[in-house]
XYZ file of N, CA and C in Angstrom:
372
model
N 0.826 -1.201 0.000
C 0.000 0.000 0.000
C 0.863 1.255 0.000
N 1.934 1.233 0.770
C 2.842 2.378 0.833
C 3.487 2.620 -0.529
N 3.780 1.518 -1.214
C 4.391 1.613 -2.536
C 3.438 2.282 -3.516
N 2.174 1.923 -3.433
C 1.168 2.514 -4.323
C 1.027 4.002 -4.023
N 0.985 4.344 -2.722
C 0.887 5.762 -2.328
C 2.098 6.539 -2.851
N 3.274 5.926 -2.759
C 4.504 6.580 -3.229
C 4.414 6.821 -4.736
N 3.965 5.818 -5.482
C 3.826 5.950 -6.936
C 2.794 7.011 -7.299
N 1.667 7.038 -6.545
C 0.645 8.051 -6.800
C 1.206 9.451 -6.552
N 1.999 9.589 -5.505
C 2.612 10.884 -5.194
C 3.565 11.289 -6.303
N 4.389 10.350 -6.764
C 5.320 10.650 -7.857
C 4.568 11.044 -9.122
N 3.487 10.326 -9.409
C 2.677 10.624 -10.588
C 2.069 12.021 -10.475
N 1.583 12.347 -9.313
C 0.993 13.667 -9.094
C 2.057 14.755 -9.266
N 3.244 14.546 -8.687
C 4.327 15.524 -8.799
C 4.763 15.673 -10.258
N 4.840 14.550 -10.947
C 5.223 14.569 -12.357
C 4.200 15.347 -13.174
N 2.928 15.127 -12.892
C 1.853 15.846 -13.582
C 1.927 17.336 -13.308
N 2.210 17.695 -12.061
C 2.326 19.107 -11.693
C 3.507 19.743 -12.415
N 4.616 19.031 -12.468
C 5.808 19.533 -13.172
C 5.500 19.696 -14.648
N 4.833 18.717 -15.216
C 4.479 18.771 -16.635
C 3.568 19.970 -16.917
N 2.583 20.199 -16.027
C 1.680 21.335 -16.204
C 2.458 22.645 -16.140
N 3.405 22.743 -15.214
C 4.201 23.968 -15.073
C 5.042 24.200 -16.322
N 5.655 23.132 -16.835
C 6.460 23.249 -18.054
C 5.593 23.641 -19.238
N 4.402 23.056 -19.320
C 3.475 23.382 -20.412
C 3.070 24.850 -20.336
N 2.774 25.305 -19.141
C 2.385 26.714 -18.950
C 3.538 27.627 -19.360
N 4.749 27.274 -18.967
C 5.925 28.079 -19.312
C 6.118 28.114 -20.834
N 5.958 26.974 -21.482
C 6.100 26.927 -22.939
C 5.013 27.753 -23.623
N 3.798 27.691 -23.098
C 2.711 28.490 -23.672
C 3.008 29.985 -23.527
N 3.578 30.371 -22.397
C 3.948 31.779 -22.195
C 5.027 32.197 -23.196
N 6.008 31.310 -23.412
C 7.066 31.614 -24.381
C 6.489 31.746 -25.785
N 5.548 30.868 -26.126
C 4.900 30.936 -27.446
C 4.165 32.262 -27.593
N 3.464 32.658 -26.555
C 2.726 33.925 -26.590
C 3.688 35.088 -26.785
N 4.826 35.083 -26.070
C 5.829 36.145 -26.221
C 6.396 36.171 -27.635
N 6.703 34.987 -28.180
C 7.248 34.923 -29.532
C 6.242 35.418 -30.562
N 4.974 35.081 -30.360
C 3.934 35.564 -31.278
C 3.826 37.084 -31.211
N 3.945 37.631 -30.003
C 3.893 39.087 -29.844
C 5.091 39.735 -30.539
N 6.269 39.137 -30.389
C 7.462 39.650 -31.061
C 7.293 39.600 -32.576
N 6.735 38.502 -33.066
C 6.508 38.355 -34.510
C 5.578 39.454 -35.008
N 4.510 39.684 -34.269
C 3.557 40.731 -34.646
C 4.241 42.090 -34.640
N 5.076 42.345 -33.644
C 5.783 43.624 -33.563
C 6.719 43.803 -34.755
N 7.423 42.737 -35.110
C 8.332 42.805 -36.265
C 7.540 43.049 -37.543
N 6.423 42.379 -37.694
C 5.594 42.586 -38.879
C 5.116 44.040 -38.961
N 4.766 44.614 -37.822
C 4.345 46.014 -37.793
C 5.508 46.934 -38.187
N 6.704 46.605 -37.681
C 7.883 47.408 -38.038
C 8.153 47.341 -39.539
N 8.000 46.157 -40.110
C 8.199 45.993 -41.549
C 7.202 46.857 -42.306
N 5.948 46.847 -41.866
C 4.931 47.677 -42.513
C 5.308 49.150 -42.427
N 5.764 49.575 -41.238
C 6.148 50.977 -41.052
C 7.320 51.349 -41.950
N 8.289 50.462 -42.040
C 9.453 50.726 -42.892
C 9.017 50.826 -44.346
N 8.153 49.939 -44.767
C 7.666 49.980 -46.149
C 6.927 51.283 -46.426
N 6.118 51.681 -45.469
C 5.403 52.952 -45.638
C 6.387 54.115 -45.703
N 7.399 54.067 -44.829
C 8.384 55.150 -44.803
C 9.194 55.184 -46.103
N 9.551 54.008 -46.598
C 10.326 53.945 -47.832
C 9.467 54.260 -49.045
N 8.228 53.939 -48.936
C 7.358 54.089 -50.087
C 7.583 52.933 -51.040
N 6.745 52.854 -52.017
C 6.813 51.751 -52.977
C 8.148 51.760 -53.722
N 8.642 52.953 -54.072
C 9.912 53.062 -54.800
C 11.074 52.559 -53.951
N 11.054 52.907 -52.662
C 12.114 52.463 -51.755
C 12.136 50.953 -51.601
N 10.951 50.359 -51.501
C 10.851 48.898 -51.384
C 11.414 48.252 -52.644
N 11.057 48.804 -53.815
C 11.576 48.260 -55.072
C 13.091 48.371 -55.122
N 13.617 49.519 -54.707
C 15.083 49.699 -54.705
C 15.746 48.695 -53.778
N 15.140 48.485 -52.618
C 15.691 47.529 -51.661
C 15.749 46.133 -52.274
N 14.665 45.735 -52.926
C 14.620 44.408 -53.560
C 15.637 44.310 -54.689
N 15.747 45.371 -55.473
C 16.717 45.374 -56.568
C 18.139 45.255 -55.999
N 18.407 45.976 -54.932
C 19.732 45.904 -54.296
C 20.011 44.479 -53.831
N 19.018 43.848 -53.197
C 19.198 42.459 -52.755
C 19.498 41.542 -53.937
N 18.754 41.730 -55.036
C 18.969 40.892 -56.221
C 20.354 41.125 -56.806
N 20.782 42.390 -56.847
C 22.120 42.693 -57.371
C 23.203 42.051 -56.511
N 23.027 42.113 -55.199
C 24.011 41.484 -54.298
C 24.064 39.980 -54.543
N 22.920 39.358 -54.741
C 22.885 37.920 -55.001
C 23.567 37.605 -56.331
N 23.269 38.411 -57.361
C 23.903 38.191 -58.667
C 25.417 38.341 -58.566
N 25.872 39.342 -57.833
C 27.311 39.565 -57.659
C 27.947 38.360 -56.963
N 27.273 37.859 -55.940
C 27.782 36.687 -55.220
C 27.847 35.478 -56.157
N 26.764 35.276 -56.941
C 26.728 34.152 -57.880
C 27.843 34.276 -58.913
N 28.038 35.514 -59.426
C 29.077 35.736 -60.440
C 30.459 35.454 -59.853
N 30.677 35.926 -58.643
C 31.959 35.695 -57.975
C 32.191 34.200 -57.788
N 31.145 33.481 -57.414
C 31.251 32.030 -57.229
C 31.587 31.360 -58.561
N 30.926 31.787 -59.639
C 31.208 31.214 -60.965
C 32.656 31.493 -61.378
N 33.125 32.726 -61.137
C 34.499 33.068 -61.487
C 35.487 32.224 -60.680
N 35.190 32.037 -59.408
C 36.055 31.218 -58.559
C 36.081 29.780 -59.057
N 34.920 29.243 -59.420
C 34.858 27.883 -59.951
C 35.656 27.766 -61.248
N 35.562 28.788 -62.110
C 36.316 28.792 -63.369
C 37.815 28.800 -63.093
N 38.233 29.640 -62.149
C 39.665 29.697 -61.803
C 40.148 28.369 -61.221
N 39.322 27.748 -60.417
C 39.686 26.444 -59.850
C 39.865 25.411 -60.964
N 38.964 25.428 -61.935
C 39.056 24.488 -63.055
C 40.336 24.741 -63.853
N 40.647 26.014 -64.109
C 41.875 26.348 -64.838
C 43.109 25.908 -64.056
N 43.085 26.101 -62.747
C 44.197 25.685 -61.899
C 44.377 24.172 -61.959
N 43.283 23.450 -61.962
C 43.332 21.994 -62.039
C 43.970 21.541 -63.351
N 43.539 22.164 -64.460
C 44.102 21.830 -65.775
C 45.589 22.162 -65.804
N 45.952 23.331 -65.268
C 47.366 23.729 -65.249
C 48.187 22.756 -64.406
N 47.622 22.293 -63.315
C 48.309 21.335 -62.450
C 48.541 20.012 -63.190
N 47.515 19.574 -63.941
C 47.658 18.344 -64.730
C 48.732 18.525 -65.804
N 48.712 19.693 -66.467
C 49.723 19.985 -67.490
C 51.122 19.962 -66.888
N 51.266 20.554 -65.708
C 52.564 20.582 -65.036
C 53.038 19.166 -64.715
N 52.130 18.317 -64.286
C 52.490 16.924 -63.990
C 52.996 16.226 -65.257
N 52.297 16.470 -66.382
C 52.728 15.867 -67.653
C 54.114 16.376 -68.062
N 54.354 17.674 -67.886
C 55.662 18.254 -68.219
C 56.748 17.642 -67.335
N 56.462 17.462 -66.051
C 57.439 16.851 -65.134
C 57.758 15.417 -65.575
N 56.717 14.659 -65.945
C 56.936 13.286 -66.408
C 57.800 13.268 -67.662
N 57.510 14.178 -68.582
C 58.287 14.237 -69.827
C 59.726 14.643 -69.539
N 59.918 15.586 -68.619
C 61.273 16.015 -68.265
C 62.055 14.859 -67.646
N 61.392 14.082 -66.810
C 62.041 12.918 -66.194
C 62.442 11.916 -67.279
N 61.536 11.679 -68.212
C 61.809 10.755 -69.302
C 62.996 11.248 -70.144
N 63.001 12.541 -70.465
C 64.100 13.093 -71.267
C 65.420 13.020 -70.513
N 65.383 13.266 -69.216
C 66.602 13.172 -68.398
C 67.145 11.751 -68.438
N 66.261 10.761 -68.324
C 66.701 9.366 -68.385
C 67.291 9.047 -69.754
N 66.671 9.573 -70.809
C 67.198 9.338 -72.164
C 68.577 9.963 -72.331
N 68.761 11.191 -71.818
C 70.065 11.870 -71.910
C 71.112 11.070 -71.147
N 70.760 10.586 -69.966
C 71.710 9.787 -69.189
C 72.100 8.519 -69.946
N 71.106 7.895 -70.576
C 71.386 6.689 -71.375
C 72.308 7.018 -72.543
N 72.067 8.144 -73.225
C 72.925 8.548 -74.340
C 74.337 8.870 -73.863
N 74.461 9.515 -72.688
C 75.785 9.816 -72.143
C 76.559 8.538 -71.856
N 75.863 7.538 -71.311
C 76.499 6.248 -71.017
C 76.942 5.577 -72.314
N 76.061 5.598 -73.319
C 76.426 5.003 -74.616
C 77.607 5.735 -75.232
N 77.658 7.048 -75.120
C 78.762 7.833 -75.662
C 80.061 7.482 -74.950
N 80.011 7.356 -73.630
C 81.210 6.974 -72.876
C 81.722 5.599 -73.327
N 80.783 4.652 -73.452
C 81.169 3.305 -73.872
C 81.778 3.342 -75.273
N 81.174 4.144 -76.157
C 81.703 4.253 -77.533
C 83.085 4.882 -77.524
N 83.295 5.895 -76.683
C 84.617 6.536 -76.598
C 85.657 5.564 -76.038
N 85.267 4.792 -75.043
C 86.186 3.807 -74.464
C 86.551 2.742 -75.492
N 85.539 2.279 -76.241
C 85.770 1.281 -77.278
C 86.678 1.853 -78.353
N 86.418 3.119 -78.722
C 87.238 3.787 -79.722
C 88.690 3.914 -79.240
N 88.854 4.251 -77.967
C 90.193 4.388 -77.392
C 90.884 3.013 -77.379
N 90.148 1.967 -77.096
C 90.715 0.607 -77.068
C 91.132 0.202 -78.479
N 90.310 0.504 -79.480
C 90.613 0.125 -80.849
C 91.852 0.905 -81.327
N 91.939 2.174 -80.988
C 93.076 2.981 -81.424
C 94.342 2.513 -80.730
N 94.238 2.047 -79.500
C 95.410 1.593 -78.763
C 95.941 0.278 -79.334
N 95.055 -0.496 -79.886
C 95.505 -1.783 -80.446
C 96.083 -1.522 -81.771
């Protein structure tokens, strides 16, 4: 019986806590709704103060800023692509230079051997 009473007490306390939290959340919602309404009123006042022409200019300015950002992003992407191609070209040039260096070394070795053979033939 004591266990049941304890559980009932816990349930009651939990319910009371839940009600308090719900009330607090409802108050926060009410405050946020009031803030939203206030902001909407401020927007209306600003629009009235700016007039229709001012609102249009504001929107045009926003669109221009977005276009500028988009253009800058496109230019950056283009530069990145060019850099990538240049990097690939540089890698190919390095590979070719390595290959040519190996060929020159091989030719130098062959020339040395030919000179040594020539010196041996002349000595005989």
